[in-house]
mmCIF file of C-alpha atoms in Angstrom:
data_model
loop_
_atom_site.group_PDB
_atom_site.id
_atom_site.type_symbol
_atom_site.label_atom_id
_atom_site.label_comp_id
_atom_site.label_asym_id
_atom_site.label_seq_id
_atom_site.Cartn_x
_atom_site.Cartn_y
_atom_site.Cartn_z
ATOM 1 C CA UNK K 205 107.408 110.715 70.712
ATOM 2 C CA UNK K 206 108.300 108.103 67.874
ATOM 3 C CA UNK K 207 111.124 110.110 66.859
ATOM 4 C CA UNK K 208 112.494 110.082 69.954
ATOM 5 C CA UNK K 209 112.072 106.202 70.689
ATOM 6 C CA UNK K 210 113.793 105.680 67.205
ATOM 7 C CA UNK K 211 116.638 107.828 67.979
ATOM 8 C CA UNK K 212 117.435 105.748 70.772
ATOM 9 C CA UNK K 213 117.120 102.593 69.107
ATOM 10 C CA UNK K 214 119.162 104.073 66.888
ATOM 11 C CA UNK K 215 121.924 104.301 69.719
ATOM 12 C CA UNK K 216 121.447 101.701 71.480
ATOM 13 C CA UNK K 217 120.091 99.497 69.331
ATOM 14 C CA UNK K 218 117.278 96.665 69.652
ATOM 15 C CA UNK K 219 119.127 94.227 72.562
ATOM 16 C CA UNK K 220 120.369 98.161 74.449
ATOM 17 C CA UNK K 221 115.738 98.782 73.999
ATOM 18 C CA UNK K 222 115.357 95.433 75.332
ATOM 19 C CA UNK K 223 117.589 96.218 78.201
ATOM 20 C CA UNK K 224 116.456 99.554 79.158
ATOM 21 C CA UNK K 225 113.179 98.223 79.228
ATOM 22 C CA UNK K 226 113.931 95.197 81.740
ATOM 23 C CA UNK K 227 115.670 98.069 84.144
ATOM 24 C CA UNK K 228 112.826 99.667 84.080
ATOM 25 C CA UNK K 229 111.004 96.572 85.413
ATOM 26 C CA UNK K 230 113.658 96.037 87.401
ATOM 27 C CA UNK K 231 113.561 99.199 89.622
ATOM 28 C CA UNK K 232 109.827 99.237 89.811
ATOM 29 C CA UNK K 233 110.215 96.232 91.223
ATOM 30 C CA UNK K 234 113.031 97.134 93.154
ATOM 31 C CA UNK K 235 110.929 100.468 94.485
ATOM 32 C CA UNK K 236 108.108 98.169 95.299
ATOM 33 C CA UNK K 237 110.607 95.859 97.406
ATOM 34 C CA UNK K 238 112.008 99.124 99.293
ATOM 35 C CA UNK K 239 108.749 100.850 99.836
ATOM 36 C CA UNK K 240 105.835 97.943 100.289
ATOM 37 C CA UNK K 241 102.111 99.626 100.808
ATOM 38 C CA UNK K 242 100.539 98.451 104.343
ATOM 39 C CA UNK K 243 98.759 95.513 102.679
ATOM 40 C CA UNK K 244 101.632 94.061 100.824
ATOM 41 C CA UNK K 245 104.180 94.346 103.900
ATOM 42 C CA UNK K 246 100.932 92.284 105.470
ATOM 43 C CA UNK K 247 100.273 89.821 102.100
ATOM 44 C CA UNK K 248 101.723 86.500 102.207
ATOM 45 C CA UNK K 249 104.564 86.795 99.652
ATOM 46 C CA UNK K 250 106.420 89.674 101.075
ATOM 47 C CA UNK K 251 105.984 87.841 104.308
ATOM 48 C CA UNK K 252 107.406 84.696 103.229
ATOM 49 C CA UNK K 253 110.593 86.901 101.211
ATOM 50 C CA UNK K 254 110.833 88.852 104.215
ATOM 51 C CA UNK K 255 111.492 85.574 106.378
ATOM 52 C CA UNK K 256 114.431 84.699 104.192
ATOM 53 C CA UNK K 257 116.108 88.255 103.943
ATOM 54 C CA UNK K 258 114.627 91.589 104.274
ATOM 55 C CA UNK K 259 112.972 93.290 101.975
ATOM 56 C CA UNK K 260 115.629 96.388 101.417
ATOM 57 C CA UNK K 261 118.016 93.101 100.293
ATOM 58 C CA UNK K 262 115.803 91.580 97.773
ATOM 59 C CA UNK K 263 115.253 95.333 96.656
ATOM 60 C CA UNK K 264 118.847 96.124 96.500
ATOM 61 C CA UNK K 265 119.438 92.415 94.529
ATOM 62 C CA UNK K 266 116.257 94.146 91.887
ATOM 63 C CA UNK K 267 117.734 97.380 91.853
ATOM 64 C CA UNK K 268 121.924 95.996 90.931
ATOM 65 C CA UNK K 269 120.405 94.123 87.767
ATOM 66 C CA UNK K 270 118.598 97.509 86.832
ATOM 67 C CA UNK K 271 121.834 98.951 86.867
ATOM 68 C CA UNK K 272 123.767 96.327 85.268
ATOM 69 C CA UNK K 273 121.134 96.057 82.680
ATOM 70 C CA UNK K 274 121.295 100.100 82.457
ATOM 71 C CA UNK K 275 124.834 100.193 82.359
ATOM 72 C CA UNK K 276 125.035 97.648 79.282
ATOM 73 C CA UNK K 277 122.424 98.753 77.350
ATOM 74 C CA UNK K 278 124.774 100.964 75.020
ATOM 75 C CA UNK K 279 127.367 98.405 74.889
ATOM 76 C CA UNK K 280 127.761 95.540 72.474
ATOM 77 C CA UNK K 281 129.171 93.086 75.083
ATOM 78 C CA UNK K 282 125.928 92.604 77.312
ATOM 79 C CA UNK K 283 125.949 89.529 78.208
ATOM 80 C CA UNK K 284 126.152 89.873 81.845
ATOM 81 C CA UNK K 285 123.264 91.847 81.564
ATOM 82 C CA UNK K 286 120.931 89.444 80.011
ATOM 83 C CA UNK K 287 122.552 86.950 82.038
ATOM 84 C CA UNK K 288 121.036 88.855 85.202
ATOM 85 C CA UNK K 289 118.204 89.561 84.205
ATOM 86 C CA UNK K 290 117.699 85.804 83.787
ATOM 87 C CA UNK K 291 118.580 84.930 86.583
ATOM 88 C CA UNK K 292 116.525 87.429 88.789
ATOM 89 C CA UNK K 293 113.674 85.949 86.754
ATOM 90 C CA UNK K 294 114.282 82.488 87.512
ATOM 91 C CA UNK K 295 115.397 83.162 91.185
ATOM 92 C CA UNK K 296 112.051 84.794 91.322
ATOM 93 C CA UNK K 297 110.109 81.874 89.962
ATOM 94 C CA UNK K 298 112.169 79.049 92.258
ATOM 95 C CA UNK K 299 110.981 81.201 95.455
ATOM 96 C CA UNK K 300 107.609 81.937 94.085
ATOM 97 C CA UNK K 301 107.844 77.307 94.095
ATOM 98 C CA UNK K 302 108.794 77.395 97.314
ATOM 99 C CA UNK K 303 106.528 79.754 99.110
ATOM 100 C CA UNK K 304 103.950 77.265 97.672
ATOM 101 C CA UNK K 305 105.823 74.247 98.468
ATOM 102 C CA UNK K 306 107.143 75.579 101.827
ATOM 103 C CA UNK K 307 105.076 79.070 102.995
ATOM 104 C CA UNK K 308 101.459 80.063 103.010
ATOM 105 C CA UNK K 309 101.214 81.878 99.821
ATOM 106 C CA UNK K 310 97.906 80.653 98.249
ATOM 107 C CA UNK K 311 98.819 81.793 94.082
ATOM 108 C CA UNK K 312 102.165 81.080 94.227
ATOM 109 C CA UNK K 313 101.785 79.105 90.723
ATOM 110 C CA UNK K 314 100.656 82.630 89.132
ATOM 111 C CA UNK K 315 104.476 84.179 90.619
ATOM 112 C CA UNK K 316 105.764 81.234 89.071
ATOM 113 C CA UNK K 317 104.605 80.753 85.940
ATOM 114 C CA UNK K 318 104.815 84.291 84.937
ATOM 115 C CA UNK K 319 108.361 84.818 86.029
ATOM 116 C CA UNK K 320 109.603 81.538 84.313
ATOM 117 C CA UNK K 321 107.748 82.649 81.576
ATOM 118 C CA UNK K 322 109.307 86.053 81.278
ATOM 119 C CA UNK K 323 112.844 84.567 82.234
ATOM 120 C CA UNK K 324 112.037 82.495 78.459
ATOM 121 C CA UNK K 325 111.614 85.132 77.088
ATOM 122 C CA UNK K 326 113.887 87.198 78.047
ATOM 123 C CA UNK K 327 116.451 84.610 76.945
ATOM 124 C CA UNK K 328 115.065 84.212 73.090
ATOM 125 C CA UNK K 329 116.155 88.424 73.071
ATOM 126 C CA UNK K 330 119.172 87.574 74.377
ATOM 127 C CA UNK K 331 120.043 85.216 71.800
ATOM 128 C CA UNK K 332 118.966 87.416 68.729
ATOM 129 C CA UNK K 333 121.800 89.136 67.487
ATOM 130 C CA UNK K 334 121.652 92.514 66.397
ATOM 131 C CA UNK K 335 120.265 94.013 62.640
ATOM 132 C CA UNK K 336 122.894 94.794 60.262
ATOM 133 C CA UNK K 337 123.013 98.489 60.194
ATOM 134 C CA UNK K 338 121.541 99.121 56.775
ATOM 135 C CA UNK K 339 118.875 97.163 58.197
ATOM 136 C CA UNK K 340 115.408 99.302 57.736
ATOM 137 C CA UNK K 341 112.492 98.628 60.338
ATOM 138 C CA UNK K 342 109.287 97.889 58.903
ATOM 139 C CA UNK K 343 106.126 99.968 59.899
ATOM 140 C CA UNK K 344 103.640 98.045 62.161
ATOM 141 C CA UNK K 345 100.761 99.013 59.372
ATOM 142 C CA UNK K 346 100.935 99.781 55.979
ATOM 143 C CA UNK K 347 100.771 103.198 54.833
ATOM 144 C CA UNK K 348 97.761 105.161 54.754
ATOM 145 C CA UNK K 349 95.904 104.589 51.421
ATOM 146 C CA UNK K 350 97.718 101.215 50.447
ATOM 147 C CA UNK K 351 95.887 97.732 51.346
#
């Protein structure tokens, strides 16, 4: 399995991994959006989402930045990309303020904080640039029988 994650590093390099691993978040959040179970369709969040736009919108907005962020992973202009997947984050937090501020929602400041937070972060990758190619990635642990 290592060999297979480094081969597509290799391709698509560390800011393409970083992308292909926010669509992923992206369309499971997307799916979860689309298809809500019984108690979340009832919960207070989706509730106060759903009385701005329906869900299948808000799931549609998740699922376009998967693609975008999909679609740029293997290119070395993604920009866009990381721009989107910003701004989903940060979209996310300001309504996750607001159904405190204006809704029912009782943790909103969890949505919030966690979102903004991952919106940061997502903006430090964003402004890393890529390794040289000669560049050689160092193991997590030293080798077996070395201190």
């Amino acid at each position: 399995m290592g060999w297979a994650a480094a081969g597509l590093r290799r391709r698509v390099g560390h800011r393409g991994s970083a992308l292909l691993f926010l669509a992923f978040v992206d369309f499971v959040y997307c799916y979860r959006l689309l298809f809500p179970s019984h108690d979340d369709q009832n919960g207070a969040w989706l509730s106060f989402l759903a009385g701005i736009l329906p869900l299948w919108v808000w799931g549609a907005l998740w699922g376009g930045v998967g693609l975008v962020c999909l679609s740029q992973a293997s290119q070395r202009r993604d920009s866009i990309a990381f721009a989107s997947a910003i701004g989903i984050k940060v979209l996310w937090a300001s309504l996750s303020l607001a159904s405190g501020l204006l809704g029912d929602v009782e943790v909103w400041f969890i949505n919030a904080v966690i979102w903004t937070a991952f919106a940061g972060f997502v903006g430090i990758i964003a402004s890393w640039p890529e390794p040289h190619p000669g560049w050689k990635e160092r193991a997590w642990t030293p080798p077996s029988g070395q201190p």
